[in-house]
CSV table of C-alpha atoms in Angstrom, one decimal:
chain,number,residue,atom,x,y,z
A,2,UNK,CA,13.9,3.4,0.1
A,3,UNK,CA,10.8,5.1,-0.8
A,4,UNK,CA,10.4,5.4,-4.8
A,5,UNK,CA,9.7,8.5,-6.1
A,6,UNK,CA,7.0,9.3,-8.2
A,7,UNK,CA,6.1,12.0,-11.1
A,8,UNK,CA,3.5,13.9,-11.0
A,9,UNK,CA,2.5,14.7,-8.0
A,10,UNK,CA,-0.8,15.4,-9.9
A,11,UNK,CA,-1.8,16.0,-13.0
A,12,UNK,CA,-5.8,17.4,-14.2
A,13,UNK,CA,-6.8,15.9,-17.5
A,14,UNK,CA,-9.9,16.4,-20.0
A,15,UNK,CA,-11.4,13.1,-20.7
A,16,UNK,CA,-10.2,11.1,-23.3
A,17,UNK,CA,-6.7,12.7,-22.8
A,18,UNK,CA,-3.9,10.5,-22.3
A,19,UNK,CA,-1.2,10.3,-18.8
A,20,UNK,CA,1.8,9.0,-17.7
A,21,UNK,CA,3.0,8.5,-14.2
A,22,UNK,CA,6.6,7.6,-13.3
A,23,UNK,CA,8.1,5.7,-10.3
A,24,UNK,CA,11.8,5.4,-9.8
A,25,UNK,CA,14.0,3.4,-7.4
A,26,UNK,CA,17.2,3.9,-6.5
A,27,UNK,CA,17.6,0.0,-5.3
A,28,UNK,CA,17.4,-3.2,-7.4
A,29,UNK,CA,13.8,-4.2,-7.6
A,30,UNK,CA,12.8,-7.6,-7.7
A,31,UNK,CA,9.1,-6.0,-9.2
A,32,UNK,CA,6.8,-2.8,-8.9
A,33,UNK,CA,3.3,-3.0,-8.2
A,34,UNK,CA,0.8,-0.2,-9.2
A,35,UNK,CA,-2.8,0.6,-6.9
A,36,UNK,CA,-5.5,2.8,-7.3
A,37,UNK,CA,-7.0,4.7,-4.4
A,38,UNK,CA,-10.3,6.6,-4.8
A,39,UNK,CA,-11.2,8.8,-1.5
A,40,UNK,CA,-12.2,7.1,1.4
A,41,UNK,CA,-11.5,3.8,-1.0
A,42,UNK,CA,-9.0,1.3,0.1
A,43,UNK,CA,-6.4,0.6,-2.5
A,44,UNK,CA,-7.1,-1.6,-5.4
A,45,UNK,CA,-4.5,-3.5,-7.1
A,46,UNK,CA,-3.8,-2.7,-10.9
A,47,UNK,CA,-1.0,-4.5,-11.9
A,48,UNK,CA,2.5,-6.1,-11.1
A,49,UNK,CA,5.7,-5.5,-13.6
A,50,UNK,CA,8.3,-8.3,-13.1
A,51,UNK,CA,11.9,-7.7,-13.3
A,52,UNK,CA,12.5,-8.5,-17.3
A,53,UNK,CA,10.9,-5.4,-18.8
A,54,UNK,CA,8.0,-6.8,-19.3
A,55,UNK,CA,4.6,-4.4,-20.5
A,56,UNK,CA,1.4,-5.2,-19.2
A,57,UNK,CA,-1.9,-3.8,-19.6
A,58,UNK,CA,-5.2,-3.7,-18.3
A,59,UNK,CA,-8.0,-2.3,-20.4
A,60,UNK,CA,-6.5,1.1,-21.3
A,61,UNK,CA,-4.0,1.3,-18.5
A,62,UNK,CA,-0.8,-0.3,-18.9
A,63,UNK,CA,2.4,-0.4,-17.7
A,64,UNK,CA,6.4,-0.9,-18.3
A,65,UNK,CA,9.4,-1.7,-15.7
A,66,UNK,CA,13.2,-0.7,-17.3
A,67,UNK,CA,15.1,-2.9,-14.9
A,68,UNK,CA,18.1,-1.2,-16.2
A,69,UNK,CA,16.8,2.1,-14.6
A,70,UNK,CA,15.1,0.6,-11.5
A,71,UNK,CA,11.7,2.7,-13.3
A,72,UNK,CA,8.1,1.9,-14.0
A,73,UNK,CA,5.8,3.9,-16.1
A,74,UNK,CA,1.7,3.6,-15.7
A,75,UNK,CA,0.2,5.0,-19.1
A,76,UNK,CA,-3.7,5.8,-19.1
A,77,UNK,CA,-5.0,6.3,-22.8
A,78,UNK,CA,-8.3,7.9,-23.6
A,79,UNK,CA,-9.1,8.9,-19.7
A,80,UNK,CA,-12.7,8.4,-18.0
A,81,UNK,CA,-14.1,10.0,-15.7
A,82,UNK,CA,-13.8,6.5,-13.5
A,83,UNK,CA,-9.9,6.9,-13.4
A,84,UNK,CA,-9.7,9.4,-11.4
A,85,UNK,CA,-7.6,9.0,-8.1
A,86,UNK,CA,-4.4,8.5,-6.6
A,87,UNK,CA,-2.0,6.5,-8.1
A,88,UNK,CA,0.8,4.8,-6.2
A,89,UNK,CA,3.7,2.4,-7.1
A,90,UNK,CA,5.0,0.0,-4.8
A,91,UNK,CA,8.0,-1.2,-4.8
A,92,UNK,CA,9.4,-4.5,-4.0
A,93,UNK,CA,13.4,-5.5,-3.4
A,94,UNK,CA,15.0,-9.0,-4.0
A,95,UNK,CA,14.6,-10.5,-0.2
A,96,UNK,CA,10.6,-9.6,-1.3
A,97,UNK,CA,9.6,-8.2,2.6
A,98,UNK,CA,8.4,-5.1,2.2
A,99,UNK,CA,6.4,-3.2,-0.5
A,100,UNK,CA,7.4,0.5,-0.5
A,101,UNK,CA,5.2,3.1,-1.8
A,102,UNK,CA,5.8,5.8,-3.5
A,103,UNK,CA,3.7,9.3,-1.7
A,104,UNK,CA,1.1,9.0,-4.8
A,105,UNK,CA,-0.3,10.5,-8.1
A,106,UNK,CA,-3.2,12.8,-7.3
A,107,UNK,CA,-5.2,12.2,-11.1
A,108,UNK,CA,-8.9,14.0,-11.9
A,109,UNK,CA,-10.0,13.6,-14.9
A,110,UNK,CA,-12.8,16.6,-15.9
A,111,UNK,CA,-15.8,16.1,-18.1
B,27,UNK,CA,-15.0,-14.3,-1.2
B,28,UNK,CA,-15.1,-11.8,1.5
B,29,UNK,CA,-12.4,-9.0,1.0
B,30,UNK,CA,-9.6,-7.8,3.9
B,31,UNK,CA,-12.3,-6.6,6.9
B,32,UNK,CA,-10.7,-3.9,9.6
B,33,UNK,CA,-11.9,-3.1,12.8
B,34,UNK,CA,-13.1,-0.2,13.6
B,35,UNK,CA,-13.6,2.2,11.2
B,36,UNK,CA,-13.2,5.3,12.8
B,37,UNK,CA,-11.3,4.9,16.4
B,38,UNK,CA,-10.2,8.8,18.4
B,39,UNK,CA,-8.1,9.2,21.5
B,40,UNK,CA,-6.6,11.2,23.4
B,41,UNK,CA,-2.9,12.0,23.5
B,42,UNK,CA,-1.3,9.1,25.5
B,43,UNK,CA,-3.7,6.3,25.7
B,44,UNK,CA,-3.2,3.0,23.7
B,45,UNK,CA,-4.8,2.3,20.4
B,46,UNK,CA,-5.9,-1.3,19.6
B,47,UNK,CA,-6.6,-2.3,15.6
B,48,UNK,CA,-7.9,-5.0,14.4
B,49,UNK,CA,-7.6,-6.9,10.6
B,50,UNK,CA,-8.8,-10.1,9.0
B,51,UNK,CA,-7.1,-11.9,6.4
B,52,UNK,CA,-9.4,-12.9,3.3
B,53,UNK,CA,-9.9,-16.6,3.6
B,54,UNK,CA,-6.8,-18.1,2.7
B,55,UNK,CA,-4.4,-15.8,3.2
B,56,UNK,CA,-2.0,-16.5,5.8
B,57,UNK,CA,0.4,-12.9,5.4
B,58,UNK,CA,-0.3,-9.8,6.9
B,59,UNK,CA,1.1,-6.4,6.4
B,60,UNK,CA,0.0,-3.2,8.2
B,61,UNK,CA,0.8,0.2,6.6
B,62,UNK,CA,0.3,3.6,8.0
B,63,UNK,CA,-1.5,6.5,5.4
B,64,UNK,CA,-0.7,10.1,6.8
B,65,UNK,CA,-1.9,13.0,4.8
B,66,UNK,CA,0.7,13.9,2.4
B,67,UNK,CA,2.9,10.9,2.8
B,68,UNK,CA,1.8,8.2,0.8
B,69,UNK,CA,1.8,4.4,2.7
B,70,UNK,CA,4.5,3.8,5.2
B,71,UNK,CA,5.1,0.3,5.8
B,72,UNK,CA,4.9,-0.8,9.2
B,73,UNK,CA,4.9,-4.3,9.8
B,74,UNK,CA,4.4,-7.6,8.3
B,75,UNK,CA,3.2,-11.2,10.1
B,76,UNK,CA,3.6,-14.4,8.2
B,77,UNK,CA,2.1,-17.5,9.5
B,78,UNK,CA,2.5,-16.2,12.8
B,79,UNK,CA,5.6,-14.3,13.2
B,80,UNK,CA,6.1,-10.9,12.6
B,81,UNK,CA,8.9,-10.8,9.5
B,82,UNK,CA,9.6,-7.6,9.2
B,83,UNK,CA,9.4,-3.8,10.1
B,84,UNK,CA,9.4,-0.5,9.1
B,85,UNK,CA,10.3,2.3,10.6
B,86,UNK,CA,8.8,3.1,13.4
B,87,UNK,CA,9.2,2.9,17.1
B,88,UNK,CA,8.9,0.0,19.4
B,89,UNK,CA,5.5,1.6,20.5
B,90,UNK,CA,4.4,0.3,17.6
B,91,UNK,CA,3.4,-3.3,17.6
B,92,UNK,CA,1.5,-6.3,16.9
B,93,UNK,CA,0.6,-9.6,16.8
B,94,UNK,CA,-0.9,-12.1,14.1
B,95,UNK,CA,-3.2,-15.0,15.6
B,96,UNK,CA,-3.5,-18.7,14.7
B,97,UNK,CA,-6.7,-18.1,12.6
B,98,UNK,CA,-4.3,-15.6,10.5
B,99,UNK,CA,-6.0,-12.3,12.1
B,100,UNK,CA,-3.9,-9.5,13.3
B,101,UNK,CA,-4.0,-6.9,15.8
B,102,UNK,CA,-1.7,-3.5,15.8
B,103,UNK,CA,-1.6,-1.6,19.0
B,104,UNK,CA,0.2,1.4,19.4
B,105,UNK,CA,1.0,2.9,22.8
B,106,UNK,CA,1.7,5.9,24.5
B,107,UNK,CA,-0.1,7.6,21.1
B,108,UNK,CA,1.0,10.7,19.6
B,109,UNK,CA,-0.7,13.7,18.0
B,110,UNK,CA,1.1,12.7,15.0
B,111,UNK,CA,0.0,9.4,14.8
B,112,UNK,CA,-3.3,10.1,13.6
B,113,UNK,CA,-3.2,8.6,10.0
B,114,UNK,CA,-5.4,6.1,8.4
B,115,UNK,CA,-4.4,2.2,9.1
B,116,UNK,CA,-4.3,0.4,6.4
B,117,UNK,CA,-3.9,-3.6,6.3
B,118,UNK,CA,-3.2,-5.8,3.3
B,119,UNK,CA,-3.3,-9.7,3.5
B,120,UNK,CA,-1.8,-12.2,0.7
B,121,UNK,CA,-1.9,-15.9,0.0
B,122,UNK,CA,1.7,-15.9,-0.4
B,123,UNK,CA,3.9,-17.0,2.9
B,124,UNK,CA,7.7,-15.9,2.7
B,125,UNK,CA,7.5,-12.7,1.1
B,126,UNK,CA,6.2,-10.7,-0.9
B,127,UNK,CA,7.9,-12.0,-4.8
B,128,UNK,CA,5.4,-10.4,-7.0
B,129,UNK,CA,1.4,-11.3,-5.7
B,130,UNK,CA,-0.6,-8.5,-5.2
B,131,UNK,CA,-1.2,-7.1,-1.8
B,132,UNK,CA,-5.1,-7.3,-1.1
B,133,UNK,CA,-6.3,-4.1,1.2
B,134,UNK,CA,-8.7,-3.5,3.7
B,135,UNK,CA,-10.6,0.3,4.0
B,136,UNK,CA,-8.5,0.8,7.4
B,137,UNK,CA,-9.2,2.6,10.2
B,138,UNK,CA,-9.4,6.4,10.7
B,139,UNK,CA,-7.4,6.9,14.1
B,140,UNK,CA,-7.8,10.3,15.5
B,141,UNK,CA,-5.5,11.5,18.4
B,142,UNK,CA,-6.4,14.6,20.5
């Protein structure tokens, strides 16, 4: 029940742009994406309903294909401050548990 | 408002011995969910209390457990510990009771448990 999630990392150059996939192979109800700096505890981002919605938050945003069960989280023009791991969390229709996916390792370089 | 607050922050044992955490809820929030962090595997769910009641679980073995008190606090203990249990802890709380449905999951820094 774990989603998967693509990359595993990724090095960018800042200003450069990302994007990290999650996939499920269950229905979702929604996907939920957090930030984790070392020694941080996860932050919230953002939460994609089931409808395909996009939403966005500053230069990171997000879209959920409920046809394919898979989010994307797109960071445009990368700072230094987004770097991190990325996970998705997933949620299914009886809404009891959020699984996460093992993470996006991202570092952005001067 | 104060944010999810875990108890202690570092915590080592040895191989065998019981491990107790501790989590509180930000103000408010009457779920709890506990989640496990080891190296390489992203968060595990472990278990979640709502109002009381523990609603679901990962998992894990029945050495693994918990509790979730009046005032909304939480307590994990795991027994009989493991070398591989050493992970980081990781609680969330949220205001919403009866499941999860799409409100965010507010974390805590966790606990660091070490087991020699």
């Amino acid at each position: 029940q774990q989603p998967v999630q693509s990359p595993q990392a990724v090095i960018l150059r800042e200003g450069e742009d990302a994007v990290i996939n999650c996939s499920s192979s269950k229905a979702l109800y929604s996907v939920h994406w957090y930030r984790q700096k070392h020694g941080e505890a996860p932050v919230f981002l953002m939460i994609l309903l089931k409808g395909g919605e996009q939403k966005g938050h500053e230069k990171i945003s997000a879209s959920f294909n409920e046809k394919k069960q898979q989010s994307s989280l797109y960071l445009t023009a990368s700072q230094l401050s987004y770097s991190g791991t990325y996970f998705c969390g997933t949620e299914g229709h009886s809404g009891y548990a959020l699984n996460f996916g093992k993470g996006t390792s991202l570092l952005v370089t001067p | 408002e104060a944010g999810v607050t875990q108890s202690p922050t570092h915590l080592i044992k040895t191989r065998g011995q019981q491990a107790t955490l501790r989590c509180s809820p930000i103000s408010g929030h009457t779920s709890v969910y506990w989640y496990q962090q080891a190296l390489g595997l992203g968060l595990q769910f472990l278990l979640w209390y709502d109002e009381g009641e523990e609603r679901n679980r990962g998992n894990f073995p029945p050495r693994f457990s918990g509790r979730q008190f009046p005032n909304y606090s939480s307590e994990l203990n795991v027994n009989a510990l493991e070398l591989e249990d050493s992970a980081l802890y990781l609680c969330a709380s949220s205001p919403r009771t009866g499941g999860i449905f799409g409100s965010p999951l507010h974390f805590g820094n966790g606990t660091r448990l070490t087991v020699t």
